[in-house]
mmCIF file of C-alpha atoms in Angstrom:
data_model
loop_
_atom_site.group_PDB
_atom_site.id
_atom_site.type_symbol
_atom_site.label_atom_id
_atom_site.label_comp_id
_atom_site.label_asym_id
_atom_site.label_seq_id
_atom_site.Cartn_x
_atom_site.Cartn_y
_atom_site.Cartn_z
ATOM 1 C CA MET A 605 -5.177 -8.826 -16.771
ATOM 2 C CA THR A 606 -6.389 -11.882 -18.663
ATOM 3 C CA THR A 607 -4.381 -14.775 -20.009
ATOM 4 C CA GLY A 608 -5.173 -18.167 -21.410
ATOM 5 C CA SER A 609 -2.289 -19.842 -19.577
ATOM 6 C CA ASP A 610 -3.122 -19.144 -15.930
ATOM 7 C CA ILE A 611 -1.439 -22.374 -14.833
ATOM 8 C CA HIS A 612 1.878 -21.158 -16.271
ATOM 9 C CA VAL A 613 1.502 -17.829 -14.446
ATOM 10 C CA TRP A 614 0.964 -19.724 -11.195
ATOM 11 C CA LEU A 615 3.993 -21.933 -11.862
ATOM 12 C CA GLN A 616 6.231 -18.924 -12.441
ATOM 13 C CA ALA A 617 4.908 -17.116 -9.372
ATOM 14 C CA HIS A 618 5.454 -20.148 -7.150
ATOM 15 C CA ALA A 619 8.925 -20.618 -8.647
ATOM 16 C CA ALA A 620 9.762 -17.006 -7.770
ATOM 17 C CA ARG A 621 8.488 -17.509 -4.208
ATOM 18 C CA THR A 622 10.434 -20.765 -3.844
ATOM 19 C CA THR A 623 13.574 -19.114 -5.224
ATOM 20 C CA TRP A 624 13.277 -16.515 -2.493
ATOM 21 C CA ASN A 625 12.862 -19.184 0.210
ATOM 22 C CA LEU A 626 15.779 -21.307 -1.014
ATOM 23 C CA LEU A 627 17.953 -18.229 -1.288
ATOM 24 C CA HIS A 628 16.959 -17.222 2.226
ATOM 25 C CA ASP A 629 17.847 -20.648 3.642
ATOM 26 C CA TRP A 630 21.188 -20.667 1.812
ATOM 27 C CA TRP A 631 21.997 -17.113 2.906
ATOM 28 C CA THR A 632 21.210 -17.620 6.594
ATOM 29 C CA MET A 633 23.150 -20.909 6.819
ATOM 30 C CA LEU A 634 26.361 -19.456 5.381
ATOM 31 C CA PRO A 635 28.955 -17.690 7.538
ATOM 32 C CA LYS A 636 28.754 -13.927 7.211
ATOM 33 C CA THR A 637 32.135 -13.779 5.497
ATOM 34 C CA LYS A 638 30.878 -15.894 2.570
ATOM 35 C CA ARG A 639 27.631 -14.023 1.968
ATOM 36 C CA THR A 640 28.262 -12.230 -1.319
ATOM 37 C CA LEU A 641 26.068 -11.207 -4.195
ATOM 38 C CA ALA A 642 28.254 -13.102 -6.679
ATOM 39 C CA ALA A 643 27.975 -16.336 -4.680
ATOM 40 C CA ALA A 644 24.192 -15.965 -4.454
ATOM 41 C CA ASP A 645 23.991 -15.385 -8.202
ATOM 42 C CA ALA A 646 25.982 -18.565 -8.865
ATOM 43 C CA VAL A 647 23.709 -20.597 -6.571
ATOM 44 C CA ILE A 648 20.579 -19.380 -8.346
ATOM 45 C CA ARG A 649 22.040 -20.247 -11.750
ATOM 46 C CA GLN A 650 22.969 -23.729 -10.534
ATOM 47 C CA GLY A 651 19.508 -24.277 -9.053
ATOM 48 C CA ARG A 652 17.792 -23.300 -12.296
ATOM 49 C CA ARG A 653 19.968 -25.782 -14.212
ATOM 50 C CA GLU A 654 19.407 -28.692 -11.830
ATOM 51 C CA LEU A 655 15.742 -28.174 -10.888
ATOM 52 C CA ASP A 656 13.319 -28.198 -13.795
ATOM 53 C CA TRP A 657 10.490 -26.614 -11.811
ATOM 54 C CA LEU A 658 12.748 -23.628 -11.039
ATOM 55 C CA GLY A 659 13.626 -23.339 -14.715
ATOM 56 C CA VAL A 660 10.090 -22.244 -15.597
ATOM 57 C CA LEU A 661 11.034 -18.843 -14.144
ATOM 58 C CA PRO A 662 12.860 -16.680 -16.708
ATOM 59 C CA ALA A 663 16.462 -15.874 -15.889
ATOM 60 C CA GLN A 664 15.755 -12.139 -15.655
ATOM 61 C CA ALA A 665 12.919 -12.757 -13.184
ATOM 62 C CA ALA A 666 15.191 -14.958 -11.049
ATOM 63 C CA GLN A 667 17.805 -12.194 -11.016
ATOM 64 C CA ALA A 668 15.082 -9.783 -9.931
ATOM 65 C CA VAL A 669 14.322 -12.045 -6.947
ATOM 66 C CA LEU A 670 17.994 -11.900 -5.961
ATOM 67 C CA LYS A 671 18.084 -8.126 -6.334
ATOM 68 C CA THR A 672 14.948 -7.707 -4.222
ATOM 69 C CA TYR A 673 16.271 -10.058 -1.551
ATOM 70 C CA PHE A 674 19.612 -8.256 -1.337
ATOM 71 C CA GLN A 675 17.828 -4.890 -1.133
ATOM 72 C CA ALA A 676 15.688 -6.257 1.705
ATOM 73 C CA TRP A 677 18.845 -7.016 3.681
ATOM 74 C CA LYS A 678 20.231 -3.545 2.946
ATOM 75 C CA ASN A 679 16.997 -2.022 4.283
ATOM 76 C CA CYS A 680 17.388 -4.167 7.397
ATOM 77 C CA TRP A 681 21.034 -3.174 7.931
ATOM 78 C CA GLU A 682 20.180 0.512 7.557
ATOM 79 C CA GLY A 683 17.301 0.270 10.032
ATOM 80 C CA ARG A 684 14.473 0.891 7.542
ATOM 81 C CA ALA A 685 12.831 -2.534 7.861
ATOM 82 C CA GLY A 686 13.052 -5.873 9.599
ATOM 83 C CA ALA A 687 15.034 -8.856 8.402
ATOM 84 C CA PRO A 688 13.725 -10.783 5.351
ATOM 85 C CA ASP A 689 11.719 -13.870 6.217
ATOM 86 C CA PHE A 690 10.279 -17.044 4.722
ATOM 87 C CA LYS A 691 7.408 -16.520 2.260
ATOM 88 C CA ALA A 692 4.495 -18.778 3.104
ATOM 89 C CA ARG A 693 2.461 -20.262 0.289
ATOM 90 C CA PHE A 694 -0.989 -18.979 1.266
ATOM 91 C CA ARG A 695 -0.029 -15.731 3.006
ATOM 92 C CA THR A 696 2.298 -14.298 0.378
ATOM 93 C CA ARG A 697 1.158 -12.113 -2.492
ATOM 94 C CA MET A 698 2.189 -13.894 -5.674
ATOM 95 C CA SER A 699 4.234 -11.807 -8.106
ATOM 96 C CA ILE A 700 6.550 -12.080 -11.104
ATOM 97 C CA ASP A 701 9.011 -9.345 -12.058
ATOM 98 C CA ILE A 702 9.884 -8.483 -15.656
ATOM 99 C CA PRO A 703 12.928 -6.223 -15.170
ATOM 100 C CA GLN A 704 13.576 -5.385 -18.843
ATOM 101 C CA GLY A 705 11.074 -3.217 -20.650
ATOM 102 C CA ARG A 706 12.186 -4.280 -24.134
ATOM 103 C CA ASP A 707 10.831 -7.802 -23.487
ATOM 104 C CA LEU A 708 7.275 -6.538 -22.975
ATOM 105 C CA GLN A 709 6.544 -5.266 -26.514
ATOM 106 C CA VAL A 710 3.452 -3.394 -25.325
ATOM 107 C CA VAL A 711 0.879 -2.480 -27.960
ATOM 108 C CA ARG A 712 -2.520 -0.877 -27.654
ATOM 109 C CA VAL A 713 -5.281 -2.950 -29.199
ATOM 110 C CA HIS A 714 -8.025 -0.361 -28.847
ATOM 111 C CA ARG A 715 -9.322 2.171 -26.326
ATOM 112 C CA ARG A 716 -9.890 -0.254 -23.450
ATOM 113 C CA TRP A 717 -7.377 -3.057 -23.949
ATOM 114 C CA GLY A 718 -3.675 -3.540 -24.548
ATOM 115 C CA MET A 719 -1.351 -6.492 -25.123
ATOM 116 C CA ALA A 720 2.038 -7.267 -23.571
ATOM 117 C CA ASN A 721 4.539 -10.065 -24.042
ATOM 118 C CA ILE A 722 5.527 -11.958 -20.882
ATOM 119 C CA PRO A 723 8.667 -14.150 -21.151
ATOM 120 C CA LYS A 724 7.784 -17.870 -21.252
ATOM 121 C CA LEU A 725 4.070 -17.000 -21.110
ATOM 122 C CA GLY A 726 3.392 -15.255 -24.390
ATOM 123 C CA ARG A 727 0.956 -12.446 -25.131
ATOM 124 C CA VAL A 728 -1.420 -11.380 -22.370
ATOM 125 C CA ARG A 729 -4.235 -8.859 -22.471
ATOM 126 C CA PHE A 730 -4.717 -6.093 -19.895
ATOM 127 C CA ARG A 731 -7.095 -3.197 -19.311
ATOM 128 C CA TRP A 732 -5.608 0.068 -20.575
ATOM 129 C CA THR A 733 -6.248 2.452 -17.672
ATOM 130 C CA LYS A 734 -3.362 4.932 -18.067
ATOM 131 C CA ASP A 735 -1.301 6.339 -20.902
ATOM 132 C CA LEU A 736 1.899 4.421 -21.611
ATOM 133 C CA PRO A 737 4.887 5.479 -23.748
ATOM 134 C CA VAL A 738 4.485 3.059 -26.654
ATOM 135 C CA GLY A 739 5.028 3.496 -30.372
ATOM 136 C CA LYS A 740 5.699 7.072 -31.435
ATOM 137 C CA HIS A 741 5.135 8.321 -27.883
ATOM 138 C CA ALA A 742 8.158 6.389 -26.573
ATOM 139 C CA GLY A 743 11.665 7.800 -26.447
ATOM 140 C CA LYS A 744 14.959 7.680 -24.600
ATOM 141 C CA ASP A 745 13.642 9.799 -21.738
ATOM 142 C CA HIS A 746 10.086 8.439 -21.759
ATOM 143 C CA ARG A 747 9.846 4.661 -21.941
ATOM 144 C CA ILE A 748 8.724 1.501 -20.150
ATOM 145 C CA THR A 749 11.564 0.034 -18.076
ATOM 146 C CA GLY A 750 9.854 -3.066 -16.677
ATOM 147 C CA ALA A 751 6.690 -4.499 -15.162
ATOM 148 C CA ARG A 752 5.430 -6.725 -12.390
ATOM 149 C CA LEU A 753 2.629 -9.280 -12.458
ATOM 150 C CA ILE A 754 0.739 -9.261 -9.149
ATOM 151 C CA LYS A 755 -1.906 -11.618 -7.822
ATOM 152 C CA ASP A 756 -4.378 -10.339 -5.250
ATOM 153 C CA ALA A 757 -7.784 -11.515 -4.101
ATOM 154 C CA LEU A 758 -9.453 -10.049 -7.208
ATOM 155 C CA GLY A 759 -7.168 -11.647 -9.798
ATOM 156 C CA TRP A 760 -3.952 -11.002 -11.709
ATOM 157 C CA HIS A 761 -2.786 -7.459 -12.484
ATOM 158 C CA ILE A 762 0.150 -5.905 -14.261
ATOM 159 C CA ALA A 763 1.966 -2.776 -13.052
ATOM 160 C CA PHE A 764 4.341 -1.078 -15.473
ATOM 161 C CA ARG A 765 7.449 0.832 -14.430
ATOM 162 C CA VAL A 766 7.860 3.970 -16.527
ATOM 163 C CA THR A 767 10.732 6.428 -16.536
ATOM 164 C CA ASN A 768 9.926 9.991 -17.477
ATOM 165 C CA LEU A 769 12.388 12.874 -17.507
ATOM 166 C CA ALA A 770 10.540 16.082 -16.648
ATOM 167 C CA GLU A 771 11.556 19.601 -15.729
ATOM 168 C CA ALA A 772 11.397 20.627 -12.076
ATOM 169 C CA PRO A 773 7.996 22.238 -11.488
ATOM 170 C CA ALA A 774 7.648 25.911 -10.641
ATOM 171 C CA ALA A 775 6.553 26.918 -7.147
ATOM 172 C CA HIS A 776 2.865 26.266 -6.527
ATOM 173 C CA PRO A 777 0.956 29.572 -6.257
ATOM 174 C CA GLY A 778 -1.817 28.117 -4.112
ATOM 175 C CA PRO A 779 -2.568 29.131 -0.510
ATOM 176 C CA GLN A 780 -1.555 27.368 2.699
ATOM 177 C CA VAL A 781 -3.900 24.954 4.439
ATOM 178 C CA GLY A 782 -3.858 22.808 7.560
ATOM 179 C CA ILE A 783 -5.437 19.350 7.662
ATOM 180 C CA ASP A 784 -6.765 17.394 10.613
ATOM 181 C CA ALA A 785 -7.239 13.659 10.074
ATOM 182 C CA GLY A 786 -10.055 11.922 11.912
ATOM 183 C CA ILE A 787 -12.531 9.068 11.817
ATOM 184 C CA THR A 788 -15.947 10.729 11.828
ATOM 185 C CA VAL A 789 -14.624 13.415 9.463
ATOM 186 C CA PRO A 790 -11.746 11.826 7.515
ATOM 187 C CA LEU A 791 -10.080 15.114 6.501
ATOM 188 C CA ALA A 792 -10.982 18.553 7.858
ATOM 189 C CA LEU A 793 -9.290 21.583 6.298
ATOM 190 C CA SER A 794 -8.459 24.845 8.038
ATOM 191 C CA ASP A 795 -10.493 26.867 5.516
ATOM 192 C CA GLY A 796 -13.698 25.083 6.518
ATOM 193 C CA GLU A 797 -13.756 22.452 3.782
ATOM 194 C CA THR A 798 -14.038 18.736 4.505
ATOM 195 C CA ALA A 799 -13.284 15.548 2.579
ATOM 196 C CA GLU A 800 -15.664 12.757 3.509
ATOM 197 C CA HIS A 801 -16.634 9.355 2.199
ATOM 198 C CA GLY A 802 -19.324 6.795 2.804
ATOM 199 C CA PRO A 803 -18.885 3.160 3.893
ATOM 200 C CA TRP A 804 -16.446 1.222 1.766
ATOM 201 C CA LEU A 805 -18.888 -1.698 1.574
ATOM 202 C CA SER A 806 -22.610 -1.740 0.905
ATOM 203 C CA LYS A 807 -25.048 -3.292 3.374
ATOM 204 C CA GLU A 808 -25.292 -6.451 1.278
ATOM 205 C CA GLU A 809 -21.502 -6.768 1.114
ATOM 206 C CA GLU A 810 -21.197 -6.283 4.880
ATOM 207 C CA VAL A 811 -23.781 -9.023 5.436
ATOM 208 C CA ARG A 812 -21.900 -11.376 3.106
ATOM 209 C CA LEU A 813 -18.600 -10.593 4.806
ATOM 210 C CA LEU A 814 -20.064 -11.313 8.242
ATOM 211 C CA ARG A 815 -21.545 -14.594 7.002
ATOM 212 C CA PHE A 816 -18.235 -15.743 5.521
ATOM 213 C CA GLU A 817 -16.367 -14.788 8.696
ATOM 214 C CA GLN A 818 -18.829 -16.797 10.767
ATOM 215 C CA HIS A 819 -18.426 -19.778 8.437
ATOM 216 C CA ALA A 820 -14.643 -19.523 8.722
ATOM 217 C CA ALA A 821 -14.817 -19.350 12.520
ATOM 218 C CA ARG A 822 -17.014 -22.462 12.741
ATOM 219 C CA ARG A 823 -14.856 -24.462 10.346
ATOM 220 C CA LYS A 824 -11.695 -23.378 12.117
ATOM 221 C CA ALA A 825 -13.157 -24.432 15.474
ATOM 222 C CA HIS A 826 -13.657 -27.999 14.183
ATOM 223 C CA ARG A 827 -10.086 -28.262 12.926
ATOM 224 C CA LYS A 828 -7.755 -30.156 15.231
ATOM 225 C CA LYS A 829 -4.461 -28.684 16.306
ATOM 226 C CA GLY A 830 -1.781 -29.368 13.682
ATOM 227 C CA GLU A 831 -4.341 -30.469 11.072
ATOM 228 C CA ARG A 832 -4.023 -28.968 7.608
ATOM 229 C CA THR A 833 -6.526 -26.350 6.572
ATOM 230 C CA SER A 834 -9.284 -27.832 4.428
ATOM 231 C CA ARG A 835 -9.955 -26.663 0.895
ATOM 232 C CA ARG A 836 -13.412 -25.535 1.983
ATOM 233 C CA LEU A 837 -11.893 -23.260 4.642
ATOM 234 C CA HIS A 838 -9.368 -21.911 2.133
ATOM 235 C CA LYS A 839 -12.242 -21.130 -0.222
ATOM 236 C CA THR A 840 -14.012 -19.245 2.563
ATOM 237 C CA TYR A 841 -10.817 -17.300 3.284
ATOM 238 C CA ASP A 842 -10.626 -16.378 -0.421
ATOM 239 C CA GLN A 843 -14.214 -15.098 -0.363
ATOM 240 C CA ILE A 844 -13.417 -12.944 2.668
ATOM 241 C CA ALA A 845 -10.263 -11.641 0.997
ATOM 242 C CA ARG A 846 -12.152 -10.655 -2.172
ATOM 243 C CA ILE A 847 -14.638 -8.524 -0.242
ATOM 244 C CA ARG A 848 -11.881 -6.859 1.774
ATOM 245 C CA ALA A 849 -9.870 -6.226 -1.385
ATOM 246 C CA THR A 850 -12.903 -4.502 -2.894
ATOM 247 C CA ALA A 851 -13.121 -2.198 0.129
ATOM 248 C CA LYS A 852 -9.398 -1.479 -0.103
ATOM 249 C CA ARG A 853 -9.655 -0.511 -3.762
ATOM 250 C CA ARG A 854 -12.514 1.866 -3.057
ATOM 251 C CA ARG A 855 -10.540 3.477 -0.221
ATOM 252 C CA GLU A 856 -7.455 3.902 -2.409
ATOM 253 C CA ASP A 857 -9.552 5.387 -5.205
ATOM 254 C CA TRP A 858 -11.016 7.943 -2.775
ATOM 255 C CA GLN A 859 -7.558 8.730 -1.383
ATOM 256 C CA HIS A 860 -6.100 9.303 -4.847
ATOM 257 C CA LYS A 861 -8.920 11.585 -5.982
ATOM 258 C CA THR A 862 -8.969 13.538 -2.710
ATOM 259 C CA THR A 863 -5.210 14.052 -2.454
ATOM 260 C CA THR A 864 -5.009 15.063 -6.115
ATOM 261 C CA ALA A 865 -7.671 17.741 -5.572
ATOM 262 C CA ILE A 866 -5.825 19.050 -2.497
ATOM 263 C CA ALA A 867 -2.437 19.067 -4.263
ATOM 264 C CA GLU A 868 -3.856 20.991 -7.209
ATOM 265 C CA THR A 869 -5.569 23.598 -5.004
ATOM 266 C CA TYR A 870 -3.050 24.352 -2.256
ATOM 267 C CA GLY A 871 0.645 25.215 -2.404
ATOM 268 C CA THR A 872 1.508 24.292 1.186
ATOM 269 C CA VAL A 873 -0.253 21.547 3.118
ATOM 270 C CA VAL A 874 0.354 21.138 6.848
ATOM 271 C CA VAL A 875 -0.478 17.838 8.568
ATOM 272 C CA GLU A 876 0.047 16.456 12.050
ATOM 273 C CA ALA A 877 2.967 14.091 12.631
ATOM 274 C CA LEU A 878 0.915 11.155 13.874
ATOM 275 C CA HIS A 879 2.539 8.078 15.386
ATOM 276 C CA ILE A 880 -0.058 5.602 14.167
ATOM 277 C CA THR A 881 1.747 2.563 15.601
ATOM 278 C CA ASN A 882 1.436 3.996 19.098
ATOM 279 C CA MET A 883 -2.143 5.124 18.510
ATOM 280 C CA THR A 884 -3.258 1.628 17.496
ATOM 281 C CA ARG A 885 -1.490 -0.228 20.285
ATOM 282 C CA SER A 886 -3.662 -2.852 21.979
ATOM 283 C CA ALA A 887 -5.219 -2.106 25.367
ATOM 284 C CA LYS A 888 -5.149 -5.759 26.404
ATOM 285 C CA GLY A 889 -2.365 -5.229 28.952
ATOM 286 C CA THR A 890 -0.771 -8.107 30.849
ATOM 287 C CA VAL A 891 -2.016 -10.893 33.111
ATOM 288 C CA GLU A 892 -0.923 -8.941 36.183
ATOM 289 C CA GLN A 893 -2.313 -5.648 34.919
ATOM 290 C CA PRO A 894 -5.121 -6.328 32.428
ATOM 291 C CA GLY A 895 -6.342 -3.426 30.350
ATOM 292 C CA THR A 896 -9.767 -1.816 30.399
ATOM 293 C CA LYS A 897 -12.239 -1.293 27.544
ATOM 294 C CA VAL A 898 -10.246 -3.679 25.374
ATOM 295 C CA VAL A 899 -13.083 -4.305 22.911
ATOM 296 C CA GLN A 900 -13.775 -0.587 22.452
ATOM 297 C CA LYS A 901 -10.072 0.119 21.874
ATOM 298 C CA ALA A 902 -9.888 -2.707 19.348
ATOM 299 C CA GLY A 903 -12.775 -1.162 17.413
ATOM 300 C CA LEU A 904 -11.093 2.244 17.503
ATOM 301 C CA ASN A 905 -7.858 0.689 16.215
ATOM 302 C CA ARG A 906 -9.705 -0.899 13.300
ATOM 303 C CA SER A 907 -11.283 2.444 12.416
ATOM 304 C CA ILE A 908 -7.918 4.237 12.525
ATOM 305 C CA LEU A 909 -6.208 1.610 10.388
ATOM 306 C CA GLY A 910 -9.167 1.596 7.996
ATOM 307 C CA GLU A 911 -8.609 5.279 7.209
ATOM 308 C CA ALA A 912 -4.924 4.656 6.291
ATOM 309 C CA TRP A 913 -3.739 8.122 7.336
ATOM 310 C CA GLY A 914 -0.110 7.269 6.638
ATOM 311 C CA ARG A 915 -0.862 6.438 3.009
ATOM 312 C CA THR A 916 -2.801 9.691 2.600
ATOM 313 C CA VAL A 917 0.247 11.659 3.759
ATOM 314 C CA ALA A 918 2.518 9.674 1.428
ATOM 315 C CA LEU A 919 0.245 10.419 -1.540
ATOM 316 C CA LEU A 920 0.140 14.108 -0.649
ATOM 317 C CA ALA A 921 3.949 14.224 -0.417
ATOM 318 C CA TYR A 922 4.703 13.101 -3.952
ATOM 319 C CA LYS A 923 1.711 14.801 -5.564
ATOM 320 C CA LEU A 924 2.623 18.145 -4.029
ATOM 321 C CA ALA A 925 6.257 17.677 -5.097
ATOM 322 C CA HIS A 926 5.071 16.898 -8.627
ATOM 323 C CA ARG A 927 3.185 20.215 -8.718
ATOM 324 C CA GLY A 928 5.769 22.359 -6.937
ATOM 325 C CA GLY A 929 3.986 22.352 -3.579
ATOM 326 C CA THR A 930 5.221 21.593 -0.069
ATOM 327 C CA LEU A 931 4.087 19.180 2.612
ATOM 328 C CA ALA A 932 4.987 20.088 6.192
ATOM 329 C CA GLN A 933 4.427 18.222 9.443
ATOM 330 C CA VAL A 934 3.898 19.748 12.882
ATOM 331 C CA PRO A 935 3.732 18.127 16.335
ATOM 332 C CA ALA A 936 0.320 16.573 16.905
ATOM 333 C CA GLN A 937 0.245 16.836 20.681
ATOM 334 C CA GLY A 938 -2.585 19.054 21.936
ATOM 335 C CA THR A 939 -3.989 20.208 18.596
ATOM 336 C CA SER A 940 -7.481 18.998 19.501
ATOM 337 C CA GLN A 941 -7.471 20.893 22.851
ATOM 338 C CA GLU A 942 -5.752 24.123 21.742
ATOM 339 C CA CYS A 943 -7.925 27.051 20.746
ATOM 340 C CA ALA A 944 -7.185 28.303 17.242
ATOM 341 C CA GLN A 945 -7.978 31.919 18.243
ATOM 342 C CA CYS A 946 -6.143 32.510 21.533
ATOM 343 C CA HIS A 947 -3.887 29.409 21.291
ATOM 344 C CA THR A 948 -4.384 28.402 24.905
ATOM 345 C CA VAL A 949 -5.168 24.909 26.180
ATOM 346 C CA THR A 950 -7.984 24.739 28.707
ATOM 347 C CA PRO A 951 -9.497 21.523 30.132
ATOM 348 C CA GLY A 952 -12.870 20.531 28.738
ATOM 349 C CA SER A 953 -12.696 22.788 25.687
ATOM 350 C CA ARG A 954 -13.621 19.961 23.361
ATOM 351 C CA ARG A 955 -17.221 19.374 24.379
ATOM 352 C CA SER A 956 -17.940 16.552 21.913
ATOM 353 C CA GLN A 957 -16.623 14.960 18.755
ATOM 354 C CA ALA A 958 -17.584 17.998 16.673
ATOM 355 C CA GLU A 959 -17.959 20.895 19.154
ATOM 356 C CA PHE A 960 -15.139 23.046 20.508
ATOM 357 C CA VAL A 961 -15.715 25.858 23.024
ATOM 358 C CA CYS A 962 -12.729 27.698 24.488
ATOM 359 C CA ASN A 963 -12.941 27.960 28.278
ATOM 360 C CA ASN A 964 -10.631 30.975 28.364
ATOM 361 C CA PRO A 965 -12.814 33.881 29.674
ATOM 362 C CA ALA A 966 -10.891 36.355 27.544
ATOM 363 C CA CYS A 967 -11.578 34.393 24.350
ATOM 364 C CA GLY A 968 -14.737 32.272 24.363
ATOM 365 C CA GLY A 969 -14.105 31.082 20.810
ATOM 366 C CA GLU A 970 -16.224 28.220 19.531
ATOM 367 C CA GLY A 971 -16.656 26.215 16.387
ATOM 368 C CA ASN A 972 -16.140 22.836 14.824
ATOM 369 C CA ALA A 973 -13.511 20.828 16.698
ATOM 370 C CA ASP A 974 -11.958 19.299 13.575
ATOM 371 C CA HIS A 975 -11.562 22.627 11.782
ATOM 372 C CA ASN A 976 -10.175 24.129 14.986
ATOM 373 C CA ALA A 977 -7.471 21.423 15.074
ATOM 374 C CA ALA A 978 -6.647 22.048 11.400
ATOM 375 C CA ARG A 979 -6.263 25.791 12.013
ATOM 376 C CA THR A 980 -4.057 25.051 15.041
ATOM 377 C CA ALA A 981 -1.782 22.859 12.894
ATOM 378 C CA LEU A 982 -1.506 25.648 10.307
ATOM 379 C CA HIS A 983 -0.693 28.180 13.056
ATOM 380 C CA ARG A 984 2.100 25.968 14.381
ATOM 381 C CA PHE A 985 3.622 25.824 10.909
ATOM 382 C CA ARG A 986 3.457 29.599 10.478
ATOM 383 C CA THR A 987 5.077 30.183 13.869
ATOM 384 C CA GLY A 988 8.073 27.998 13.057
ATOM 385 C CA HIS A 989 7.104 24.766 14.834
ATOM 386 C CA ALA A 990 7.244 22.570 11.729
ATOM 387 C CA LEU A 991 9.193 19.340 11.806
ATOM 388 C CA VAL A 992 11.411 18.135 8.958
ATOM 389 C CA PRO A 993 9.248 18.355 5.805
ATOM 390 C CA ALA A 994 8.104 15.070 4.318
ATOM 391 C CA ALA A 995 10.341 13.989 1.465
ATOM 392 C CA GLY A 996 9.064 14.670 -2.034
ATOM 393 C CA ARG A 997 10.589 13.734 -5.369
ATOM 394 C CA ALA A 998 11.155 16.159 -8.226
ATOM 395 C CA VAL A 999 11.073 13.346 -10.777
ATOM 396 C CA VAL A 1000 7.913 11.361 -10.201
ATOM 397 C CA ARG A 1001 8.012 7.660 -10.829
ATOM 398 C CA ARG A 1002 4.901 6.620 -12.652
ATOM 399 C CA ALA A 1003 3.323 3.197 -12.537
ATOM 400 C CA GLY A 1004 0.049 2.270 -14.067
ATOM 401 C CA HIS A 1005 -2.085 -0.742 -14.687
ATOM 402 C CA GLY A 1006 -2.107 -2.474 -11.316
ATOM 403 C CA VAL A 1007 -3.035 -2.512 -7.704
ATOM 404 C CA GLU A 1008 -0.073 -0.355 -6.688
ATOM 405 C CA PRO A 1009 -0.488 2.915 -8.620
ATOM 406 C CA ALA A 1010 2.265 5.438 -7.987
ATOM 407 C CA THR A 1011 1.238 8.361 -10.125
ATOM 408 C CA ALA A 1012 -1.100 11.283 -9.781
ATOM 409 C CA ARG A 1013 -4.622 10.851 -10.998
#
């Protein structure tokens, strides 16, 4: 997204962040009996009247901050997330919500660019990367309902919220397949196919990232305790963030394309129910009982988190639901040691990262270890060992032009 009034975008984004922080302070200081949505709404209105720098935020955007904050507390009360917290200036992703689609007045300029109206900012230009219901293509059941401006390390972006009423899809006629997620082979399928990718960063980008990280470490070492971070160090942090954001975008692009291909090919996809939080727990231990191979475990944790297995499963869930397919999860324990032919677990069957040889004398099956685990997961599903299926939505929420796409590609 490009705009000629970047300073005004920053002012609105900081006003939205400050509104959240002031609301959080007011909410936590009040007795629980006086915490109501109506009282919070009145406080925000009063603050916008008395503080000019809060008034730069449109009223609808301020109401969106209140709605998001209240929803955050509901998620906390229902056990879905932790309690809302203070939003720091340099660690918080800047964003502005436009909750009413009629204010946007989106038009397509030509094939690659579009224009949208942002309250108190004016017309802004954005890259047209997905179809939007504008002009004659818009209707009561297919229209833009809002948008969000988002600032990441690579610049400002706009994500549109689109409502689309569609018929429930027919059952997917595709076959069943099991998937094993790994590091060396990102996705191994039970039918022998694999989904692989190269490094997210080129050699030159990795060298630049290492150099910036070394610069940041040296500058941080010279900073005294309690001293404010220098602008030079903040600039180095921004350079690091831009390179990492580039790698993240490439990973998300690969995930979208891969999961779309799987959802279009297969009717039932079976994955392991992985507890990634437990898998990436630190091996540091305690002072009394220090851990072993801490550095190696830290590297393994980075590799696991870099693959973002949880996000891959989430993408598969809604893309399969959109096409009439099903995503099922089975227990992950022992899938890498169980033979896919005789379904027995024998010690030492997995000879290496890629080789599996069953030690059962009556079987002697061998093959690729990743494909063996995928076939084992599929067998567990067929024999009734599936857990509660991952939730899918019949009506798919579509969002486009931004860093948080939520639609099939």
